[in-house]
Short mmCIF file of C-alpha atoms in Angstrom, two decimals:
data_model
loop_
_atom_site.label_atom_id
_atom_site.label_comp_id
_atom_site.label_asym_id
_atom_site.label_seq_id
_atom_site.Cartn_x
_atom_site.Cartn_y
_atom_site.Cartn_z
CA MET A 1 91.48 145.79 24.82
CA GLN A 2 88.93 146.78 22.27
CA SER A 3 88.90 150.25 20.93
CA SER A 4 85.21 150.37 21.57
CA SER A 5 85.82 150.46 25.24
CA PHE A 6 88.13 153.39 25.21
CA GLY A 7 85.34 156.09 25.08
CA PRO A 8 83.48 155.04 28.18
CA LYS A 9 86.56 154.97 30.30
CA ILE A 10 87.71 158.28 29.03
CA LEU A 11 84.28 159.68 29.66
CA LEU A 12 84.23 158.29 33.22
CA GLY A 13 87.41 160.25 34.00
CA PHE A 14 85.96 163.38 32.65
CA VAL A 15 82.59 162.95 34.55
CA SER A 16 84.43 161.99 37.68
CA LEU A 17 86.42 165.17 38.01
CA TYR A 18 83.47 167.23 36.68
CA SER A 19 81.24 165.83 39.51
CA ILE A 20 83.96 166.28 42.10
CA ASP A 21 84.37 169.87 41.13
CA ALA A 22 80.70 170.57 41.07
CA PHE A 23 79.86 168.94 44.21
CA SER A 24 82.85 170.39 46.07
CA ALA A 25 81.46 173.82 45.32
CA LYS A 26 78.06 172.59 46.80
CA ILE A 27 79.75 170.95 49.94
CA THR A 28 81.97 173.91 50.41
CA GLU A 29 78.97 176.20 50.57
CA ILE A 30 77.06 174.00 52.95
CA PHE A 31 80.11 173.76 55.47
CA ASP A 32 80.77 177.51 54.87
CA HIS A 33 77.24 178.29 56.08
CA SER A 34 77.53 176.13 59.09
CA TYR A 35 80.88 177.61 59.79
CA VAL A 36 79.40 181.19 59.90
CA ASP A 37 76.55 179.94 62.09
CA LEU A 38 78.97 178.29 64.48
CA SER A 39 81.09 181.32 64.60
CA LEU A 40 78.12 183.62 65.48
CA ASP A 41 77.25 181.15 68.21
CA GLN A 42 80.58 181.45 69.89
CA ASP A 43 81.01 183.45 73.03
CA GLU A 44 83.91 185.66 74.12
CA THR A 45 85.41 182.75 76.21
CA ASN A 46 86.54 181.12 72.96
CA ILE A 47 88.80 184.10 72.08
CA ASP A 48 92.18 184.87 73.70
CA GLU A 49 93.51 188.31 74.47
CA GLU A 50 94.94 188.70 70.90
CA GLY A 51 91.46 188.17 69.35
CA ARG A 52 92.51 184.56 68.11
CA SER A 53 90.43 181.53 68.77
CA LEU A 54 91.56 179.19 71.53
CA GLU A 55 92.99 175.81 70.97
CA LEU A 56 90.53 173.04 70.08
CA LYS A 57 90.15 170.26 72.47
CA THR A 58 89.37 167.11 70.63
CA PHE A 59 90.29 165.62 67.14
CA LYS A 60 86.70 165.88 65.97
CA ASP A 61 86.86 169.76 66.57
CA TYR A 62 89.99 169.93 64.43
CA VAL A 63 88.37 167.93 61.54
CA LEU A 64 85.10 170.09 61.70
CA SER A 65 87.23 173.06 61.70
CA ALA A 66 88.87 171.89 58.32
CA THR A 67 85.69 170.69 56.52
CA SER A 68 83.77 173.73 57.75
CA ASN A 69 86.38 176.15 56.24
CA SER A 70 85.65 176.69 52.45
CA THR A 71 89.15 177.67 51.72
CA THR A 72 90.69 174.58 53.19
CA LEU A 73 88.04 172.18 51.91
CA GLY A 74 88.34 173.47 48.36
CA LEU A 75 92.15 173.12 48.49
CA LEU A 76 92.01 169.67 49.88
CA LEU A 77 89.68 168.43 47.11
CA HIS A 78 91.90 170.10 44.55
CA CYS A 79 95.16 168.50 45.95
CA PHE A 80 93.40 165.06 46.06
CA THR A 81 92.65 165.45 42.30
CA ASP A 82 96.39 166.28 41.75
CA GLY A 83 97.34 163.07 43.39
CA ILE A 84 95.21 161.26 40.91
CA ILE A 85 96.74 163.06 38.03
CA LEU A 86 100.29 162.30 39.49
CA THR A 87 99.75 158.64 39.61
CA THR A 88 98.27 158.30 36.18
CA SER A 89 100.83 160.40 34.62
CA LEU A 90 103.56 158.14 36.10
CA PHE A 91 101.64 155.07 34.73
CA SER A 92 101.80 156.63 31.27
CA GLN A 93 105.62 156.59 31.14
CA GLN A 94 107.75 153.87 29.89
CA ASP A 95 109.72 151.82 32.28
CA ASN A 96 113.17 153.27 31.17
CA ASP A 97 111.77 156.91 31.51
CA ARG A 98 109.51 156.50 34.53
CA HIS A 99 112.35 157.32 37.09
CA SER A 100 113.50 160.53 35.68
CA ASN A 101 110.09 161.64 34.64
CA SER A 102 108.65 160.89 38.01
CA ILE A 103 111.22 163.20 39.59
CA LEU A 104 110.31 166.04 37.38
CA ILE A 105 106.68 165.54 37.98
CA ILE A 106 107.14 165.41 41.76
CA ILE A 107 109.25 168.62 41.59
CA SER A 108 106.57 170.37 39.50
CA LEU A 109 103.85 169.42 41.81
CA PHE A 110 105.97 170.65 44.78
CA LEU A 111 106.49 174.04 43.07
CA HIS A 112 102.76 174.21 42.27
CA LYS A 113 101.81 173.58 45.80
CA LEU A 114 104.40 175.81 47.50
CA PRO A 115 102.72 179.18 46.89
CA ALA A 116 99.34 177.63 47.64
CA SER A 117 100.56 176.61 51.16
CA PHE A 118 101.82 180.19 51.82
CA SER A 119 98.55 181.47 50.70
CA LEU A 120 96.59 179.11 52.74
CA THR A 121 98.57 179.96 55.84
CA SER A 122 98.03 183.67 55.43
CA ILE A 123 94.31 183.21 54.82
CA LEU A 124 93.91 181.01 58.07
CA LEU A 125 95.87 183.27 60.13
CA SER A 126 93.97 186.28 58.98
CA GLN A 127 90.93 184.40 60.15
CA ARG A 128 92.33 184.45 63.66
CA LEU A 129 92.50 180.68 63.97
CA HIS A 130 94.81 179.12 66.63
CA THR A 131 98.26 178.22 65.55
CA LYS A 132 97.69 174.48 66.18
CA THR A 133 94.48 174.65 64.24
CA VAL A 134 96.37 176.24 61.22
CA LEU A 135 99.05 173.60 61.42
CA PHE A 136 96.31 170.78 61.33
CA HIS A 137 94.81 172.35 58.20
CA LEU A 138 98.24 172.51 56.69
CA THR A 139 98.89 168.80 57.62
CA LEU A 140 95.75 167.83 55.84
CA PHE A 141 96.75 169.97 52.76
CA SER A 142 100.13 168.22 52.74
CA ILE A 143 98.76 164.59 52.80
CA SER A 144 95.84 165.01 50.49
CA ALA A 145 97.74 164.71 47.27
CA PRO A 146 99.68 161.54 48.40
CA ILE A 147 96.38 160.18 49.53
CA GLY A 148 94.85 160.75 46.14
CA ALA A 149 97.98 159.14 44.59
CA LEU A 150 97.74 156.14 46.83
CA VAL A 151 94.17 155.49 46.23
CA THR A 152 94.66 155.75 42.50
CA TYR A 153 97.64 153.29 42.73
CA LEU A 154 95.65 150.80 44.77
CA PHE A 155 92.72 150.97 42.46
CA SER A 156 94.97 150.29 39.57
CA HIS A 157 96.63 147.45 41.47
CA VAL A 158 93.25 145.91 42.14
CA MET A 159 92.30 146.33 38.41
CA ASP A 160 95.56 144.84 37.31
CA HIS A 161 94.94 141.78 39.38
CA SER A 162 91.45 141.27 38.17
CA ASP A 163 92.60 141.58 34.45
CA PRO A 164 96.28 142.30 33.84
CA ASN A 165 95.66 143.42 30.31
CA THR A 166 93.24 146.17 31.31
CA GLY A 167 94.71 147.41 34.78
CA ASN A 168 97.24 150.10 33.48
CA SER A 169 95.02 150.88 30.51
CA PHE A 170 92.10 151.73 32.49
CA VAL A 171 94.05 154.15 34.59
CA LEU A 172 95.59 155.75 31.54
CA LEU A 173 92.18 156.19 29.79
CA PHE A 174 90.77 157.55 33.03
CA SER A 175 93.68 159.92 33.21
CA ALA A 176 92.98 161.09 29.66
CA GLY A 177 89.35 162.01 30.55
CA ALA A 178 90.65 163.78 33.70
CA PHE A 179 93.18 165.84 31.65
CA LEU A 180 90.39 166.66 29.14
CA TYR A 181 88.41 168.15 31.98
CA VAL A 182 91.27 170.03 33.34
CA SER A 183 91.77 171.55 29.75
CA PHE A 184 88.07 172.31 29.11
CA HIS A 185 86.74 172.95 32.63
CA SER A 186 86.35 176.72 32.01
CA PHE A 187 83.58 175.99 29.56
CA LEU A 188 81.57 174.13 32.16
CA THR A 189 80.58 176.88 34.45
CA CYS A 190 77.24 175.59 35.83
CA HIS A 191 78.68 175.49 39.41
CA GLY A 192 80.74 178.63 39.33
CA ASN A 193 78.21 181.01 40.40
CA THR A 194 76.51 180.68 43.88
CA ASP A 195 73.90 183.20 43.61
CA ASN A 196 70.62 182.07 45.27
CA THR A 197 68.47 182.96 42.24
CA LEU A 198 70.73 180.75 39.89
CA LYS A 199 71.11 177.58 42.23
CA ASP A 200 68.16 175.79 40.57
CA SER A 201 69.32 176.54 37.09
CA GLN A 202 72.81 175.51 37.99
CA ASN A 203 71.63 172.17 39.48
CA TRP A 204 69.55 171.48 36.31
CA SER A 205 72.59 172.54 34.06
CA PHE A 206 74.84 169.95 35.85
CA LEU A 207 72.21 167.24 35.62
CA MET A 208 71.43 167.76 31.82
CA THR A 209 75.27 168.13 31.09
CA THR A 210 75.89 164.84 32.74
CA ILE A 211 72.97 163.09 31.03
CA GLY A 212 74.07 164.53 27.81
CA MET A 213 77.45 162.88 28.29
CA LEU A 214 76.14 159.59 29.22
CA VAL A 215 73.30 159.10 26.69
CA PRO A 216 75.66 158.50 23.75
CA VAL A 217 77.60 155.94 25.78
CA LEU A 218 74.32 154.04 26.46
CA LEU A 219 73.21 154.33 22.90
CA SER A 220 76.46 152.85 21.71
CA ILE A 221 76.23 149.94 24.15
CA LEU A 222 72.72 149.25 23.05
CA HIS A 223 73.70 149.39 19.39
CA ASP A 224 76.62 146.93 19.99
CA ASP A 225 74.32 144.58 21.73
#
């Protein structure tokens, strides 16, 4: 694989995680508002004697309860990204070191998620959600990272079949861009503040930042042609 193709793939990993992080904040905000409106519309028949919400009736209600909860939705997107990083980090290991290192990575990920699961449970219980609803949220939290890892593995497998020389290399370069974003995301704060007076400037900041990252790639492609 030519070294000139390294940059766009690394940039793709960076922009992908940057976009996920930025849009997750927007999606969380939208669902959070709808969740508040839904809570205001509930009558007293949806509350039990202890002040907790009653058990949900359909699977759709459970899904909506998770997607409309800003805490749960944010953690689901974060865990999905962790699954991507987990798979790409395993691909970066040599065959003789992959088994031992994979165990260490999985243990580290488990220890990283353990306090988050306790925190999520405490927050959901403080919101007076039904026990089964809390368990459903925790189930989604538990499987989001494996789903992210599986999606990344399948994508790498498809790339490997289409071109065996670039399958794993694409995942590794994408991972490099993802790790760059994890390292430098604190400098990209265009989506961190949700004040109404700053929403327009934040949207423009995200757009201009993304364009600023893509323009050099387009210029390099045109120059090579």
